[in-house]
XYZ file of C-alpha atoms in Angstrom:
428
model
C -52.481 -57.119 15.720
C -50.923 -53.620 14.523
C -52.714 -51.111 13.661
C -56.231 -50.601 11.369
C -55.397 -52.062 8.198
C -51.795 -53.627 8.850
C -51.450 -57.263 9.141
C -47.890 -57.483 10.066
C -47.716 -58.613 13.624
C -48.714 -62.111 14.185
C -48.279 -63.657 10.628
C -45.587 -66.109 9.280
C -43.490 -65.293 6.675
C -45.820 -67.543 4.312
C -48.620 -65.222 5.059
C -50.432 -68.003 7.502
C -51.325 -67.007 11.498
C -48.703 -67.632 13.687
C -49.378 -68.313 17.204
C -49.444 -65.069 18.312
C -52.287 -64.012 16.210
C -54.293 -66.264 17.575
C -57.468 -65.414 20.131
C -56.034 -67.313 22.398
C -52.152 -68.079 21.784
C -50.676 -71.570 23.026
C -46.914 -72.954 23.417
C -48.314 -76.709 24.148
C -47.490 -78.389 21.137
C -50.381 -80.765 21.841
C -52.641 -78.042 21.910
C -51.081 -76.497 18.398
C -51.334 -80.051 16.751
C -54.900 -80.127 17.907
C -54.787 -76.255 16.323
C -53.744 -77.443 13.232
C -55.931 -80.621 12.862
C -58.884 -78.098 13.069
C -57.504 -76.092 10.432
C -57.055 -78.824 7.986
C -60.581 -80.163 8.695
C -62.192 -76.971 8.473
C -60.537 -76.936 4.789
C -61.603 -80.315 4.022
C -64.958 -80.292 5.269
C -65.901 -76.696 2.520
C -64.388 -79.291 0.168
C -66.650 -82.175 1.055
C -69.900 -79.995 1.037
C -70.260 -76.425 0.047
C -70.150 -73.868 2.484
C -73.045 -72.559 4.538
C -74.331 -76.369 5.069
C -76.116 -76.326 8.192
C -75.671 -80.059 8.941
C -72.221 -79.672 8.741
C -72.028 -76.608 10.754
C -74.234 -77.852 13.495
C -71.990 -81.099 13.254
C -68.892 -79.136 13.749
C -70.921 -77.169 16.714
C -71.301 -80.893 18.386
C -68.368 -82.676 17.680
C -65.361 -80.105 16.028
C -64.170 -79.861 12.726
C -61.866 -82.852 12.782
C -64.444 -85.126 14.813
C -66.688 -84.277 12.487
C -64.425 -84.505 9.320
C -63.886 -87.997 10.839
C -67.645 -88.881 11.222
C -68.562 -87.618 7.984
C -65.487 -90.203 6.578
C -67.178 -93.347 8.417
C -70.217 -92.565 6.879
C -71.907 -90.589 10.020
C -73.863 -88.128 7.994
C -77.192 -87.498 9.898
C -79.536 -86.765 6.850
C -78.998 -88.913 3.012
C -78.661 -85.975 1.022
C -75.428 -85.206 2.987
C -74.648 -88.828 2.624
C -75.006 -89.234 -1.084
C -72.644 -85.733 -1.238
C -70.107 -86.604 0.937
C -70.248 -90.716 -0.168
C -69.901 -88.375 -4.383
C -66.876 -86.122 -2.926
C -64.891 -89.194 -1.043
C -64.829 -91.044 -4.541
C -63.225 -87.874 -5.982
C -60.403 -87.835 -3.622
C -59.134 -87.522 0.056
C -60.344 -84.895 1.895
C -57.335 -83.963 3.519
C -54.683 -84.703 1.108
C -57.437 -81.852 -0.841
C -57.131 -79.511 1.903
C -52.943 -80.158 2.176
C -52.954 -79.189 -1.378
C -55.005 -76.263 -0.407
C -52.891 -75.020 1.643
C -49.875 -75.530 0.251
C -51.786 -74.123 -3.082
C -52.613 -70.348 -1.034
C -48.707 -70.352 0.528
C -47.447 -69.959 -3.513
C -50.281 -67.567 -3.781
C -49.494 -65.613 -0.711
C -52.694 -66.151 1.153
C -53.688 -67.016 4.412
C -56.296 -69.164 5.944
C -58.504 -67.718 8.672
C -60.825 -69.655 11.253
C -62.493 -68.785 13.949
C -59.631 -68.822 16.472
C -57.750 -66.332 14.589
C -57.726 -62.551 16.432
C -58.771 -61.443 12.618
C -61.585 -63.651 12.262
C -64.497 -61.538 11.362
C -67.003 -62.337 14.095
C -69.929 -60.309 13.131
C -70.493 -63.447 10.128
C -71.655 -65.753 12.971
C -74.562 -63.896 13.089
C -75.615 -66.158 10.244
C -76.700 -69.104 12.561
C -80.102 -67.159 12.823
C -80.066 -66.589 9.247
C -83.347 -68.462 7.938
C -84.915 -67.098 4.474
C -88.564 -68.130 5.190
C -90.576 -69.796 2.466
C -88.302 -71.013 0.380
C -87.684 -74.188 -0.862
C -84.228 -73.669 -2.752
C -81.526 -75.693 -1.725
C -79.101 -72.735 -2.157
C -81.197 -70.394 0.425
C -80.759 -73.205 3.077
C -77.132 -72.992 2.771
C -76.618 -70.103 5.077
C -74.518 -71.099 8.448
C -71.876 -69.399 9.390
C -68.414 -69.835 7.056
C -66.173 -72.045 9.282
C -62.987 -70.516 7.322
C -62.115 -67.723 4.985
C -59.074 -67.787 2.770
C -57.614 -64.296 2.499
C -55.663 -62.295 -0.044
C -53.978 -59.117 0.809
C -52.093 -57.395 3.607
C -54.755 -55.877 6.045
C -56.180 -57.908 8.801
C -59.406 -59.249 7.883
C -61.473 -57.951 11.250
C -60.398 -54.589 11.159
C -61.192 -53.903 7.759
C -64.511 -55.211 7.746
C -64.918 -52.856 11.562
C -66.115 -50.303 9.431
C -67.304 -51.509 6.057
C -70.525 -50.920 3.693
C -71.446 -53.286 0.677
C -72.314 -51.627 -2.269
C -74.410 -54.239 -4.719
C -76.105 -54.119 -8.160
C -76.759 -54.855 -11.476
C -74.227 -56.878 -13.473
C -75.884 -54.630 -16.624
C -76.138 -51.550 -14.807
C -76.666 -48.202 -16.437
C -74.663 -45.402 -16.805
C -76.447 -43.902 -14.143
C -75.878 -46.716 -11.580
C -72.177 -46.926 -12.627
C -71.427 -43.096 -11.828
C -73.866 -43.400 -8.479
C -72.514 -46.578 -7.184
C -68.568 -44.874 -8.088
C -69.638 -42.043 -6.266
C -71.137 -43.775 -2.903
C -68.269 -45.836 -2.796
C -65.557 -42.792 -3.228
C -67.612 -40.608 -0.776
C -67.406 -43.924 1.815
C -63.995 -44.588 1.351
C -63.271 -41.087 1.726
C -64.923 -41.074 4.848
C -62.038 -43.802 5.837
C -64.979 -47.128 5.533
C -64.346 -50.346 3.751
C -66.418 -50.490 0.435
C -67.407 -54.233 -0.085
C -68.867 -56.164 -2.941
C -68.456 -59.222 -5.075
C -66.186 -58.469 -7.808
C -68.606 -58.466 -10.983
C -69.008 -56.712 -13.599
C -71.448 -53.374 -13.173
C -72.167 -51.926 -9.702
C -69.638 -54.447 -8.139
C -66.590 -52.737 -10.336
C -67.743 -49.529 -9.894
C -68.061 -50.191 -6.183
C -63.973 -51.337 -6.061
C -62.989 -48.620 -8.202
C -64.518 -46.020 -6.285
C -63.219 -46.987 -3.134
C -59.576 -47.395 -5.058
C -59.729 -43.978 -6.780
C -60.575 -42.335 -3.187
C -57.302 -44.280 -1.553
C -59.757 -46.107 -0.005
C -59.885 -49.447 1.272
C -62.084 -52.260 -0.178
C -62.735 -56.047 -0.353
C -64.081 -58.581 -2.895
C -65.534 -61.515 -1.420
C -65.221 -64.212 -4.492
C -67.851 -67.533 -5.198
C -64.275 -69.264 -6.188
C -60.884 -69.653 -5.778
C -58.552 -66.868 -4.894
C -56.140 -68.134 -7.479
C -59.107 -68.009 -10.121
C -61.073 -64.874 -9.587
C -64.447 -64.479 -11.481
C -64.971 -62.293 -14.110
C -61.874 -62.781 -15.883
C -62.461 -59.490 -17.321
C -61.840 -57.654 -13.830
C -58.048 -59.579 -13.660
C -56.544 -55.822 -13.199
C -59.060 -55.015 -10.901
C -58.250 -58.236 -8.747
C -54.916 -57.288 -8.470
C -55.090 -53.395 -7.400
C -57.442 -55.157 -4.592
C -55.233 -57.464 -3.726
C -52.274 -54.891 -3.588
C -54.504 -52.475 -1.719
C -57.358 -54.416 0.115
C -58.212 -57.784 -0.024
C -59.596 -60.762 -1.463
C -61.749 -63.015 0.388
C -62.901 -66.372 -0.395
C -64.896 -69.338 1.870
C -63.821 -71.933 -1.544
C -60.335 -73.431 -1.403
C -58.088 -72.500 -4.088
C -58.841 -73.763 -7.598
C -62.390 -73.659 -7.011
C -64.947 -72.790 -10.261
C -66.999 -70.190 -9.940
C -70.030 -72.396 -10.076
C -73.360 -70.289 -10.102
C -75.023 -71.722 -6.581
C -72.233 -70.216 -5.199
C -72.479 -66.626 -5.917
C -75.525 -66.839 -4.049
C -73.914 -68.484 -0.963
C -71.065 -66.340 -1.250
C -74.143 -63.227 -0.762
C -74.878 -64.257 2.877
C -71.153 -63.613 3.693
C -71.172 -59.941 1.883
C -74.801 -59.123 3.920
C -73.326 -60.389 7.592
C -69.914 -58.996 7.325
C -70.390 -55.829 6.456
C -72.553 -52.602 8.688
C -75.305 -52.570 6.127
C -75.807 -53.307 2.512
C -76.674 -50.879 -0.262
C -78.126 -51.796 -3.623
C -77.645 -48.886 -6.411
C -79.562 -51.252 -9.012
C -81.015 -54.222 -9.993
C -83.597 -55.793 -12.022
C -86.132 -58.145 -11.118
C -85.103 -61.309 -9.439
C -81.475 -59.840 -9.426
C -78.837 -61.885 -7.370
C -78.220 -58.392 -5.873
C -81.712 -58.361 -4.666
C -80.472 -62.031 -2.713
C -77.822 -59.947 -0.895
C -80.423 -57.501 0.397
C -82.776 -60.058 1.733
C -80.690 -61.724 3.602
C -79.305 -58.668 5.132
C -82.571 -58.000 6.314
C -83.092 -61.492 7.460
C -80.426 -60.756 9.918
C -81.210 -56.705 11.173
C -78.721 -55.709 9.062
C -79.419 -52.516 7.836
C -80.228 -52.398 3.884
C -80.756 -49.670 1.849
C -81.781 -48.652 -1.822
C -80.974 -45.633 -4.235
C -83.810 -45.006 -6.842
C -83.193 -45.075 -9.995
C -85.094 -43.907 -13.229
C -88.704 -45.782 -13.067
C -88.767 -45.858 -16.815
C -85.479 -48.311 -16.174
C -85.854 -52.229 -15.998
C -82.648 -51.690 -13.774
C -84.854 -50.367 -11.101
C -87.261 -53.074 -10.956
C -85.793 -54.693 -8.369
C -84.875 -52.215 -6.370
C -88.167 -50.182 -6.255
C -89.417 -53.211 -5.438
C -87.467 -53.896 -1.925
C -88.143 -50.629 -0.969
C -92.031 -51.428 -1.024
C -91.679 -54.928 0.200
C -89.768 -53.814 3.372
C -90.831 -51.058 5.058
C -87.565 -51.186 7.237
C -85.454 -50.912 4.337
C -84.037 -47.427 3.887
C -83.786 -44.749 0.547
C -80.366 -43.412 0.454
C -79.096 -40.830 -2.229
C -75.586 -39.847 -0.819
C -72.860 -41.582 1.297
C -73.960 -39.399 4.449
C -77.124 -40.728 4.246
C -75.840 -44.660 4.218
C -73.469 -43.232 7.067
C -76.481 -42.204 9.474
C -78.153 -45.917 8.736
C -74.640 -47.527 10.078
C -72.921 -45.531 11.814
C -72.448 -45.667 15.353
C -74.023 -43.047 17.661
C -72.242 -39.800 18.001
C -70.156 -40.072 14.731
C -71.080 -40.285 11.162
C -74.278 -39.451 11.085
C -76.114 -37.415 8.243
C -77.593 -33.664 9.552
C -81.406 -34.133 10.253
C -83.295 -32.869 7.000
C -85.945 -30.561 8.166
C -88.817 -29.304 5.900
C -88.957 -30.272 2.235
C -86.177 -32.562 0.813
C -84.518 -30.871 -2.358
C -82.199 -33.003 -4.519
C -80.129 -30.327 -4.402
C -79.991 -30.336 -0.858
C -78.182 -33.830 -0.554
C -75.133 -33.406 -2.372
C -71.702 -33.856 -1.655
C -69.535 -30.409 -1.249
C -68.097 -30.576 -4.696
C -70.966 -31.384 -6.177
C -72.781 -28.332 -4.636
C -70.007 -26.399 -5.200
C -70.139 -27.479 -9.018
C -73.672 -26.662 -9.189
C -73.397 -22.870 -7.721
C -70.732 -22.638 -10.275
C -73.368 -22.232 -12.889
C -74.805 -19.470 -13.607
C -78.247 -18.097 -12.787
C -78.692 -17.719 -16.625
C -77.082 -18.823 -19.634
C -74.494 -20.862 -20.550
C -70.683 -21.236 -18.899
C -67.828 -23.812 -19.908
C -66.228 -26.902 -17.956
C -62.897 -25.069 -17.360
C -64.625 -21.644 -15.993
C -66.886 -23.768 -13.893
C -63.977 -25.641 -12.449
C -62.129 -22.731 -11.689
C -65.070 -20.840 -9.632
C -65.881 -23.914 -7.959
C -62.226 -24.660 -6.903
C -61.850 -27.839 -8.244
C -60.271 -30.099 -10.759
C -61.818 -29.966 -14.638
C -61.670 -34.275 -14.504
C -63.854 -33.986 -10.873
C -65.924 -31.141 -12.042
C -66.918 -33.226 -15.750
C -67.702 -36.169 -12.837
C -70.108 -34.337 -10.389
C -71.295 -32.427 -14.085
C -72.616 -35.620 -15.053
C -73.754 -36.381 -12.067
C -75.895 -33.126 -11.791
C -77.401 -34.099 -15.336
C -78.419 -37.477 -14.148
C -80.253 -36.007 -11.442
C -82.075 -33.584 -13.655
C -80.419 -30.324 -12.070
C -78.557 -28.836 -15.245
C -78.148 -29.758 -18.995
C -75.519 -29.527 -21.436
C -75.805 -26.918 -23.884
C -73.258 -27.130 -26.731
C -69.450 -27.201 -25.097
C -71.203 -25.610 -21.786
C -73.547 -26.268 -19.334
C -76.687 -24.697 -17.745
C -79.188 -24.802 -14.668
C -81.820 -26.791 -15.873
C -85.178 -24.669 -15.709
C -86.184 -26.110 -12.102
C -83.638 -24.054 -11.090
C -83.276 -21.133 -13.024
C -84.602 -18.119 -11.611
C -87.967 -16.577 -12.729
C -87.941 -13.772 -14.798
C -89.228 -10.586 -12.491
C -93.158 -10.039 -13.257
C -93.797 -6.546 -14.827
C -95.284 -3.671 -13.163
């Protein structure tokens, strides 16, 4: 491959693998029929049952995709509810004139499929064969193997963006508050040069992308459907500046609904793929909560900003954090850094002595913030000038300061909120 984040080298002019991008490259043609036969079963087997099956997967562990593509055919399947899917799926079509179609499908779309023998197969996701969500008997949390293929979107090699990546999750209704917060995590990451991750939605999942865009930033969507049908609708402009940018990542073969079992088995693949998981906000019984615990389930590490406990959008999250003592509170990007990063680089300073809000903000925030005056009143425009940035960021890390309770707006001004304003010098 070329360098971090360029995907030229070792790709076809259709956008598919070529040999050389391969793990292991081969010039027997036996061998590359053999290649390709894998491929197509690997496509037709996520079509026959829905990724993350375990039967499958341990199938395809025993006997390889097309062996087991084969089996599965001949009516092989080792348990009946497999059976009765497979037996549903075979009188809806053939499996591999599906997956043909598939691929031919994701050529007009200019994306790629990616297995496991592909040099930009993501290999931290195979850490999902130890992925088991004890105590629960929903079918959807047993569907948690490893992905045997991705289809990809976008120009960057799959592995190396996700090298250094963070998923940012939430609330679909989120707040204003977790909208700027999760914007500002995710521009502070991708500032840092990391891969913001997340699922697309509407909430902290948009705020996550366009953060990450608006810092120049890389970041990736990982869809429940179809590349060629992304889900919400709503976010079609935001699909596309990923695509152009980042990438789009899907385990469903084009055309694919966004069905709602799937979001959840879409989740394991944002938790394993990524360094660590954050989640800015979510109610009770939130599907962003589902990300988190199966982060966990795997080490992963996962990590929670607080939110307002007056707000049903921090139900959920107030909750992990007491459930799991290993999961982690995080306010700003340098703290998320020090739960992932590696050792010597990226790591937070060590807080010593009392924790001040004030203490863990970004440079232009705390630059914004000694702006202000000691007392009174001072407007946007001074306050961007003494704090050397631009009025659009300082209205941004303005609002930010509010949220957090550290000034207040006072008619076209603002002001330290009384916290932090000085005391008035006792008299003699």
């Amino acid at each position: 491959m070329t360098a971090r984040g360029e995907a030229g080298a070792g790709f076809g002019p259709a956008g598919n693998p070529v040999r050389a991008g391969m793990r292991h490259p081969t010039s027997d043609p036996r061998a590359a029929a053999a290649l390709d036969a894998d491929r197509l079963a690997r496509v037709a087997l996520t079509w026959i049952a829905e990724p993350g099956n375990r039967s499958v997967f341990r199938l395809v562990q025993q006997h390889g995709a097309a062996g087991t593509l084969t089996l599965l055919r001949e009516g092989g399947a080792p348990e009946e509810a497999l059976r009765q899917t497979v037996a549903a799926r075979l009188s809806a079509g053939d499996p591999l004139a599906v997956a043909t179609e598939a691929m031919e499908r994701a050529d007009r779309l200019g994306a790629r499929l990616v297995t496991p023998v592909d040099a930009e197969w993501p290999l931290p996701v195979d850490d999902l064969h130890r992925l088991v969500l004890a105590g629960s008997t929903r079918r959807v949390d047993r569907e948690t193997a490893p992905p045997l293929c991705f289809w990809v979107r976008g120009g960057h090699s799959l592995a190396e963006t996700l090298d250094r990546s963070v998923a940012l999750v939430g609330a679909r209704a989120a707040t204003g508050y977790g909208i700027h917060v999760g914007t500002e995590l995710a521009y502070g990451l991708a500032e840092r040069g990391w891969t913001v991750v997340s699922g697309g939605a509407f909430g902290i999942d948009a705020a996550a992308h366009r953060g990450a865009l608006t810092a120049g930033g890389l970041t990736v969507s990982v869809l429940a459907c179809g590349l060629d049908r992304p889900y919400p609708v709503g976010n079609a402009a935001l699909f596309e500046r990923i695509a152009d940018t980042g990438l789009l990542v899907s385990e469903w073969i084009p055309g694919a609904d966004p069905l709602r079992p799937r979001f959840l088995i879409r989740n394991r693949v944002i938790a394993a793929a990524t360094r660590g998981s954050v989640l800015v906000e979510a109610a009770a019984r939130s599907g962003a909560t589902q990300t988190m615990h199966r982060a966990l389930a795997i080490a992963r590490p996962a990590m929670v900003v607080p939110g307002p406990v007056t707000s049903t959008m921090s139900v959920g999250a107030h909750e992990l954090l007491r459930q799991y003592p290993e999961a982690r509170l995080v306010v700003s990007p340098a703290q998320v850094l020090e739960e992932v990063g590696r050792i010597g680089g990226d790591l937070a300073p060590q807080v010593r002595g009392p924790v001040r809000v004030q203490d863990q903000l970004d440079d232009e925030s705390a630059m914004v913030l000694e702006a202000l005056p000691r007392r009174g009143v001072r407007g946007v425009d001074d306050i961007a000038g003494r704090s050397g940035v631009g009025a659009r960021t300082a209205l941004r890390k303005l609002a930010l300061l509010e949220e957090l309770g550290l000034v207040s707006r006072r008619g076209d001004g603002y002001a330290l909120s009384p916290p932090l304003t000085p005391p008035e010098p006792s008299g003699p």
